[in-house]
Amino acid sequence: MVEFHFTTPITKEDVQKVKIGDVIYISGTIFTARDEAHERALHLAEKGEKMPIDFEGLAVYHCGPVVRQVGDEWEIVAAGPTTSTRMDLFEDEFIKTFNVNVVIGKGGMGDRTAKAMKEYKAIYTAFVGGAAVVAAKGIKRVKEVHWLDLGTPECLWVLEVDKFGPLIVGIDSNGDSLFKNVALQAQENLGKIGEFLGITF
Amino acid sequence: MTETFDNTIIEDIVVKLHKFAATQLPNDVSDALKTMYEQETKPTSKAALKTIVDNFTIADETSTPMCQDTGIHIYYVNIGENFPKVIGIEETLRKASVRATKEVPLRPNAVNPIVGGNSGDNTGNYIPFINYDFIPGVDYLEITVFPKGGGSENMCALGMLKPGQGINGIKKFVIDTIINAGGQPCPPGVVGVGIGGGADIALKLAKKQVMRPIGERHPDPEIAKLEEDLLKAINMTGIGAMGLGGDFSTALDVKIEYAHRHPASLPAAVAYQCWAARRSTARIYPDKRVEYLTHKEE
């Protein structure tokens, strides 16, 4: 378990240094995107339209924050990750299209995304699900917000972060997946579980 | 009894219950998570548990929601049969949800499934969802606020087993559900199991179980043994905190309840509650005295 500190823009060379089980912290700029923002970004890109910000080298965060508006300013109250597997539908295209090398979420992602991470040299990192207050501590301010018509959980929040983490590397740029390894181990453990419960799987 | 109870008191109490639930874990949950952090040996799960403990500690100190998913609003209302008449409890609870959304603040989580769009205030068709029970022989009104997160809810499962599959079939169904869920429902959480009754009854029982205090065993020794065995078995999967691999941190507890079943059916339901196992309960007495059962009033 090695600890890395990265500052955006994070390059493909940077992410190739880390392996599953390592821990990283990010400083600089990250942006949130859940299902609908992924869908819209890819849809706009397909039509050749420009994104509201340049995503290249930034980290995409699967997160729908609790926010508060104070005057003209937005304040992040709580900002933990949402379940990443929902974004398996979009993430391979997203990484490829926008050169986003770091994905932050929770719960892991599937084979389709792992394959894309190997091909395009990106990593998936897991923030602890629900650890919204620790997450908010690493968020210094809201730089920009776009696509508010999607609602505050689904829109695109551009965030300035300082030592945002700990982020545990779940899929590395070799396509190795900590979550897949744990799932395989769980399957192997079924033998002794069955023996203990007096059942067969 | 003809006097009616003052609903504004109830509304204020329920807003306070929302604040408690969102920002402070009940002691049984926070203690269990701390113990688990001490026990876990795998570095990935230990790191996740450290973040979880740090997170709920700061949330408590700063009165901030511990998770950005402040849940869909579910209420359990136990009406003592000797409590004064209450008129418009549903309207009162809806108002409390709207106020708590602004005041705590909570994330708006009520989305129209047909035409889309977030209502913005945590109310909508059937939401908040209110469960009512009458309690004979008591004079209090007991309200539990149960904000339920979506990530863990998505991993709930219902199995309409064949009666011939028996108790072993249920054990297998529970373990398969947990392994399939992996890290997605934010383990270590509480696994509720409902058996029998019917499809809806099994799920309702399962969901109600996750509100029981950690460590509490079912009064029926047979069920208590099943709870203990399944807890041990789930932690043998090695899934660990957040699915990062751990030897002791896949589940905080397993709670089981059953209803008698139809001869042709064996429904088995699994409800999952994440590590942020939030709940808050207050008892309101006819003299307007309030007793908070899960939290201390500042």
mmCIF file of N, CA and C in Angstrom, chain A residues 84-138:
data_model
loop_
_atom_site.group_PDB
_atom_site.id
_atom_site.type_symbol
_atom_site.label_atom_id
_atom_site.label_comp_id
_atom_site.label_asym_id
_atom_site.label_seq_id
_atom_site.Cartn_x
_atom_site.Cartn_y
_atom_site.Cartn_z
ATOM 1 N N SER A 84 -20.633 3.418 -8.477
ATOM 2 C CA SER A 84 -20.005 3.645 -9.784
ATOM 3 C C SER A 84 -20.485 2.725 -10.888
ATOM 4 N N THR A 85 -20.978 1.535 -10.528
ATOM 5 C CA THR A 85 -21.310 0.562 -11.580
ATOM 6 C C THR A 85 -22.348 1.114 -12.561
ATOM 7 N N ARG A 86 -23.181 2.046 -12.105
ATOM 8 C CA ARG A 86 -24.174 2.624 -13.023
ATOM 9 C C ARG A 86 -23.496 3.322 -14.199
ATOM 10 N N MET A 87 -22.270 3.804 -13.957
ATOM 11 C CA MET A 87 -21.563 4.561 -15.001
ATOM 12 C C MET A 87 -20.757 3.636 -15.928
ATOM 13 N N ASP A 88 -20.800 2.311 -15.672
ATOM 14 C CA ASP A 88 -20.155 1.353 -16.580
ATOM 15 C C ASP A 88 -20.685 1.518 -18.010
ATOM 16 N N LEU A 89 -21.920 1.983 -18.112
ATOM 17 C CA LEU A 89 -22.552 2.185 -19.423
ATOM 18 C C LEU A 89 -21.833 3.251 -20.258
ATOM 19 N N PHE A 90 -21.182 4.196 -19.577
ATOM 20 C CA PHE A 90 -20.632 5.358 -20.281
ATOM 21 C C PHE A 90 -19.118 5.496 -20.178
ATOM 22 N N GLU A 91 -18.510 4.887 -19.120
ATOM 23 C CA GLU A 91 -17.166 5.316 -18.741
ATOM 24 C C GLU A 91 -16.094 5.028 -19.786
ATOM 25 N N ASP A 92 -16.206 3.920 -20.522
ATOM 26 C CA ASP A 92 -15.165 3.635 -21.517
ATOM 27 C C ASP A 92 -15.120 4.740 -22.581
ATOM 28 N N GLU A 93 -16.294 5.133 -23.063
ATOM 29 C CA GLU A 93 -16.370 6.213 -24.055
ATOM 30 C C GLU A 93 -15.911 7.542 -23.462
ATOM 31 N N PHE A 94 -16.267 7.727 -22.200
ATOM 32 C CA PHE A 94 -15.955 8.989 -21.510
ATOM 33 C C PHE A 94 -14.440 9.193 -21.382
ATOM 34 N N ILE A 95 -13.751 8.124 -20.938
ATOM 35 C CA ILE A 95 -12.292 8.180 -20.769
ATOM 36 C C ILE A 95 -11.626 8.438 -22.120
ATOM 37 N N LYS A 96 -12.123 7.713 -23.130
ATOM 38 C CA LYS A 96 -11.553 7.793 -24.469
ATOM 39 C C LYS A 96 -11.771 9.181 -25.072
ATOM 40 N N THR A 97 -13.000 9.680 -24.949
ATOM 41 C CA THR A 97 -13.359 10.945 -25.596
ATOM 42 C C THR A 97 -12.691 12.149 -24.944
ATOM 43 N N PHE A 98 -12.613 12.136 -23.589
ATOM 44 C CA PHE A 98 -12.198 13.363 -22.899
ATOM 45 C C PHE A 98 -10.810 13.297 -22.251
ATOM 46 N N ASN A 99 -10.084 12.172 -22.400
ATOM 47 C CA ASN A 99 -8.766 12.041 -21.772
ATOM 48 C C ASN A 99 -8.806 12.299 -20.269
ATOM 49 N N VAL A 100 -9.830 11.765 -19.645
ATOM 50 C CA VAL A 100 -9.918 11.825 -18.189
ATOM 51 C C VAL A 100 -9.195 10.567 -17.673
ATOM 52 N N ASN A 101 -8.153 10.750 -16.860
ATOM 53 C CA ASN A 101 -7.316 9.601 -16.487
ATOM 54 C C ASN A 101 -7.611 9.042 -15.104
ATOM 55 N N VAL A 102 -8.402 9.783 -14.342
ATOM 56 C CA VAL A 102 -8.737 9.314 -13.001
ATOM 57 C C VAL A 102 -10.256 9.365 -12.797
ATOM 58 N N VAL A 103 -10.809 8.233 -12.377
ATOM 59 C CA VAL A 103 -12.231 8.165 -12.053
ATOM 60 C C VAL A 103 -12.333 7.931 -10.547
ATOM 61 N N ILE A 104 -13.205 8.679 -9.890
ATOM 62 C CA ILE A 104 -13.402 8.517 -8.440
ATOM 63 C C ILE A 104 -14.855 8.103 -8.211
ATOM 64 N N GLY A 105 -15.049 7.073 -7.401
ATOM 65 C CA GLY A 105 -16.414 6.651 -7.105
ATOM 66 C C GLY A 105 -16.417 5.709 -5.923
ATOM 67 N N LYS A 106 -17.398 4.819 -5.924
ATOM 68 C CA LYS A 106 -17.408 3.792 -4.883
ATOM 69 C C LYS A 106 -17.938 2.470 -5.408
ATOM 70 N N GLY A 107 -17.512 1.394 -4.761
ATOM 71 C CA GLY A 107 -18.072 0.074 -5.046
ATOM 72 C C GLY A 107 -17.453 -0.654 -6.225
ATOM 73 N N GLY A 108 -16.561 0.014 -6.963
ATOM 74 C CA GLY A 108 -15.891 -0.657 -8.080
ATOM 75 C C GLY A 108 -16.637 -0.503 -9.389
ATOM 76 N N MET A 109 -15.960 -0.901 -10.487
ATOM 77 C CA MET A 109 -16.588 -0.884 -11.807
ATOM 78 C C MET A 109 -16.298 -2.205 -12.513
ATOM 79 N N GLY A 110 -17.016 -2.459 -13.597
ATOM 80 C CA GLY A 110 -16.986 -3.770 -14.233
ATOM 81 C C GLY A 110 -15.881 -3.968 -15.256
ATOM 82 N N ASP A 111 -15.926 -5.114 -15.914
ATOM 83 C CA ASP A 111 -14.898 -5.519 -16.883
ATOM 84 C C ASP A 111 -14.766 -4.535 -18.045
ATOM 85 N N ARG A 112 -15.939 -4.028 -18.507
ATOM 86 C CA ARG A 112 -15.920 -3.113 -19.646
ATOM 87 C C ARG A 112 -15.063 -1.877 -19.345
ATOM 88 N N THR A 113 -15.230 -1.322 -18.131
ATOM 89 C CA THR A 113 -14.449 -0.150 -17.742
ATOM 90 C C THR A 113 -12.988 -0.527 -17.505
ATOM 91 N N ALA A 114 -12.760 -1.688 -16.867
ATOM 92 C CA ALA A 114 -11.380 -2.130 -16.590
ATOM 93 C C ALA A 114 -10.597 -2.277 -17.901
ATOM 94 N N LYS A 115 -11.264 -2.800 -18.902
ATOM 95 C CA LYS A 115 -10.633 -2.988 -20.210
ATOM 96 C C LYS A 115 -10.237 -1.628 -20.811
ATOM 97 N N ALA A 116 -11.154 -0.678 -20.688
ATOM 98 C CA ALA A 116 -10.881 0.668 -21.205
ATOM 99 C C ALA A 116 -9.732 1.318 -20.439
ATOM 100 N N MET A 117 -9.638 1.035 -19.133
ATOM 101 C CA MET A 117 -8.576 1.640 -18.326
ATOM 102 C C MET A 117 -7.213 1.110 -18.748
ATOM 103 N N LYS A 118 -7.199 -0.156 -19.108
ATOM 104 C CA LYS A 118 -5.952 -0.747 -19.597
ATOM 105 C C LYS A 118 -5.595 -0.124 -20.956
ATOM 106 N N GLU A 119 -6.592 -0.011 -21.806
ATOM 107 C CA GLU A 119 -6.343 0.477 -23.163
ATOM 108 C C GLU A 119 -5.928 1.953 -23.189
ATOM 109 N N TYR A 120 -6.624 2.789 -22.404
ATOM 110 C CA TYR A 120 -6.374 4.226 -22.474
ATOM 111 C C TYR A 120 -5.551 4.747 -21.288
ATOM 112 N N LYS A 121 -5.061 3.845 -20.447
ATOM 113 C CA LYS A 121 -4.223 4.198 -19.294
ATOM 114 C C LYS A 121 -4.924 5.177 -18.345
ATOM 115 N N ALA A 122 -5.888 4.629 -17.653
ATOM 116 C CA ALA A 122 -6.611 5.404 -16.648
ATOM 117 C C ALA A 122 -6.753 4.535 -15.403
ATOM 118 N N ILE A 123 -7.150 5.148 -14.293
ATOM 119 C CA ILE A 123 -7.362 4.382 -13.060
ATOM 120 C C ILE A 123 -8.728 4.710 -12.452
ATOM 121 N N TYR A 124 -9.236 3.713 -11.715
ATOM 122 C CA TYR A 124 -10.456 3.919 -10.937
ATOM 123 C C TYR A 124 -10.061 3.924 -9.477
ATOM 124 N N THR A 125 -10.500 4.929 -8.746
ATOM 125 C CA THR A 125 -10.178 4.989 -7.323
ATOM 126 C C THR A 125 -11.471 5.061 -6.513
ATOM 127 N N ALA A 126 -11.441 4.418 -5.349
ATOM 128 C CA ALA A 126 -12.640 4.363 -4.515
ATOM 129 C C ALA A 126 -12.490 5.288 -3.325
ATOM 130 N N PHE A 127 -13.424 6.199 -3.224
ATOM 131 C CA PHE A 127 -13.541 6.971 -1.995
ATOM 132 C C PHE A 127 -14.538 6.210 -1.131
ATOM 133 N N VAL A 128 -14.406 6.298 0.181
ATOM 134 C CA VAL A 128 -15.321 5.544 1.033
ATOM 135 C C VAL A 128 -16.741 6.069 0.869
ATOM 136 N N GLY A 129 -17.634 5.160 0.529
ATOM 137 C CA GLY A 129 -19.024 5.525 0.293
ATOM 138 C C GLY A 129 -19.610 6.223 1.496
ATOM 139 N N GLY A 130 -20.265 7.337 1.248
ATOM 140 C CA GLY A 130 -20.947 8.035 2.329
ATOM 141 C C GLY A 130 -20.063 8.908 3.184
ATOM 142 N N ALA A 131 -18.727 8.828 2.974
ATOM 143 C CA ALA A 131 -17.849 9.615 3.846
ATOM 144 C C ALA A 131 -17.841 11.063 3.374
ATOM 145 N N ALA A 132 -19.025 11.641 3.401
ATOM 146 C CA ALA A 132 -19.282 12.923 2.766
ATOM 147 C C ALA A 132 -18.593 14.082 3.469
ATOM 148 N N VAL A 133 -18.418 13.946 4.768
ATOM 149 C CA VAL A 133 -17.847 15.053 5.528
ATOM 150 C C VAL A 133 -16.336 15.112 5.325
ATOM 151 N N VAL A 134 -15.703 13.931 5.317
ATOM 152 C CA VAL A 134 -14.271 13.860 5.019
ATOM 153 C C VAL A 134 -14.043 14.376 3.598
ATOM 154 N N ALA A 135 -14.926 14.014 2.684
ATOM 155 C CA ALA A 135 -14.804 14.467 1.295
ATOM 156 C C ALA A 135 -14.923 15.982 1.219
ATOM 157 N N ALA A 136 -15.925 16.512 1.911
ATOM 158 C CA ALA A 136 -16.165 17.957 1.851
ATOM 159 C C ALA A 136 -14.979 18.741 2.413
ATOM 160 N N LYS A 137 -14.275 18.135 3.394
ATOM 161 C CA LYS A 137 -13.081 18.779 3.971
ATOM 162 C C LYS A 137 -12.001 19.026 2.919
ATOM 163 N N GLY A 138 -11.898 18.079 1.958
ATOM 164 C CA GLY A 138 -10.889 18.208 0.909
ATOM 165 C C GLY A 138 -11.314 19.145 -0.211
#
